[in-house]
Amino acid sequence: NVRRLFALVSECSKHRELVEEVLTQIADHSVVTGLAGGSSELAVVLLYEYLLGHKFGRDVGLRKMVQGYKDEIAGAVGKVLLKHQAKTLQDIARKVTEKTLI
């Protein structure tokens, strides 16, 4: 589905810095290796979809694969939330979007 793929690419691009910030807070880099076969770009897409996107929709296999790292991801998200003094990643994403519009 070209529309869905374009929307995913567009949203990943828009929120890339935030997702990469979460990714860098994960101390164990086996998440990138295990999750995305060593591809940091694919890890960004998977983390975006898990954290800010549609949670993979009906693709239970991808959701379960990412949830295998949910403790590491939750710890990294907690660090980013503390750093930005926010309650949710959506709050941070909203602030970043507002700054780029101004």
Coordinates of C-alpha atoms in Angstrom, one line a residue:
N1 CA 0.0 0.0 0.0
V2 CA 1.8 3.1 -1.3
R3 CA -0.2 5.6 0.8
R4 CA 0.5 3.8 4.1
L5 CA 4.2 3.4 3.2
F6 CA 4.5 7.1 2.3
A7 CA 2.7 8.1 5.6
L8 CA 5.1 5.8 7.6
V9 CA 8.2 7.3 5.9
S10 CA 6.9 10.8 6.3
E11 CA 6.1 10.3 10.0
C12 CA 9.4 8.5 10.7
S13 CA 11.3 11.4 9.1
K14 CA 9.4 14.0 11.1
H15 CA 10.1 12.2 14.4
R16 CA 13.5 10.7 13.6
E17 CA 15.5 12.8 16.1
L18 CA 13.2 11.8 19.0
V19 CA 13.2 8.1 18.1
E20 CA 17.0 8.2 17.6
E21 CA 17.3 9.9 21.1
V22 CA 15.4 7.0 22.6
L23 CA 17.6 4.5 20.6
T24 CA 20.8 6.1 21.9
Q25 CA 19.5 5.8 25.5
I26 CA 19.4 2.1 25.2
A27 CA 22.6 0.9 26.7
D28 CA 22.5 -2.6 25.2
H29 CA 23.0 -2.3 21.4
S30 CA 21.7 -5.8 20.9
V31 CA 18.3 -4.2 20.5
V32 CA 19.5 -2.7 17.1
T33 CA 21.2 -6.0 16.2
G34 CA 18.3 -8.2 17.3
L35 CA 15.5 -6.0 16.3
A36 CA 16.8 -4.7 13.0
G37 CA 19.7 -7.0 12.0
G38 CA 22.2 -4.2 12.7
S39 CA 20.4 -1.5 10.6
S40 CA 19.9 1.6 12.7
E41 CA 17.5 3.0 10.0
L42 CA 15.2 -0.1 10.3
A43 CA 15.5 0.2 14.1
V44 CA 14.3 3.8 13.9
V45 CA 11.3 2.8 11.8
L46 CA 10.4 -0.1 14.1
L47 CA 10.7 2.0 17.2
Y48 CA 8.7 4.8 15.7
E49 CA 5.9 2.5 14.8
Y50 CA 6.0 0.9 18.3
L51 CA 6.2 4.1 20.3
L52 CA 4.4 6.7 18.3
G53 CA 2.7 4.9 15.4
H54 CA 0.0 2.3 15.0
K55 CA 1.7 -0.5 17.0
F56 CA 2.1 -2.5 13.7
G57 CA -1.7 -2.8 13.2
R58 CA -2.5 -6.4 12.6
D59 CA 1.1 -7.6 12.3
V60 CA 1.3 -9.5 15.6
G61 CA 4.7 -10.9 14.7
L62 CA 6.4 -7.5 14.5
R63 CA 4.7 -6.3 17.7
K64 CA 5.9 -9.4 19.6
M65 CA 9.4 -9.0 18.2
V66 CA 9.6 -5.4 19.5
Q67 CA 7.9 -6.3 22.8
G68 CA 10.8 -8.7 23.4
Y69 CA 12.8 -5.6 24.1
K70 CA 10.1 -3.6 26.0
D71 CA 12.1 -3.4 29.2
E72 CA 15.1 -1.8 27.5
I73 CA 12.8 0.5 25.4
A74 CA 10.8 1.5 28.5
G75 CA 14.0 2.4 30.4
A76 CA 15.2 4.5 27.4
V77 CA 11.9 6.2 27.1
G78 CA 11.9 7.0 30.8
K79 CA 15.3 8.7 30.5
V80 CA 14.2 10.8 27.5
L81 CA 11.0 11.8 29.3
L82 CA 13.0 12.9 32.3
K83 CA 15.4 14.9 30.1
H84 CA 12.6 16.7 28.4
Q85 CA 10.4 17.0 31.5
A86 CA 7.5 15.5 29.7
K87 CA 4.8 12.9 30.5
T88 CA 4.6 11.2 27.1
L89 CA 6.6 11.0 23.9
Q90 CA 3.7 12.5 22.1
D91 CA 4.1 15.7 24.2
I92 CA 7.8 15.9 23.1
A93 CA 6.8 15.2 19.5
R94 CA 4.2 17.9 19.7
K95 CA 6.7 20.5 21.0
V96 CA 9.2 19.6 18.3
T97 CA 6.5 20.0 15.6
E98 CA 5.4 23.3 17.0
K99 CA 9.0 24.6 17.0
T100 CA 9.5 23.7 13.4
L101 CA 6.2 25.4 12.4
I102 CA 7.2 28.7 14.1

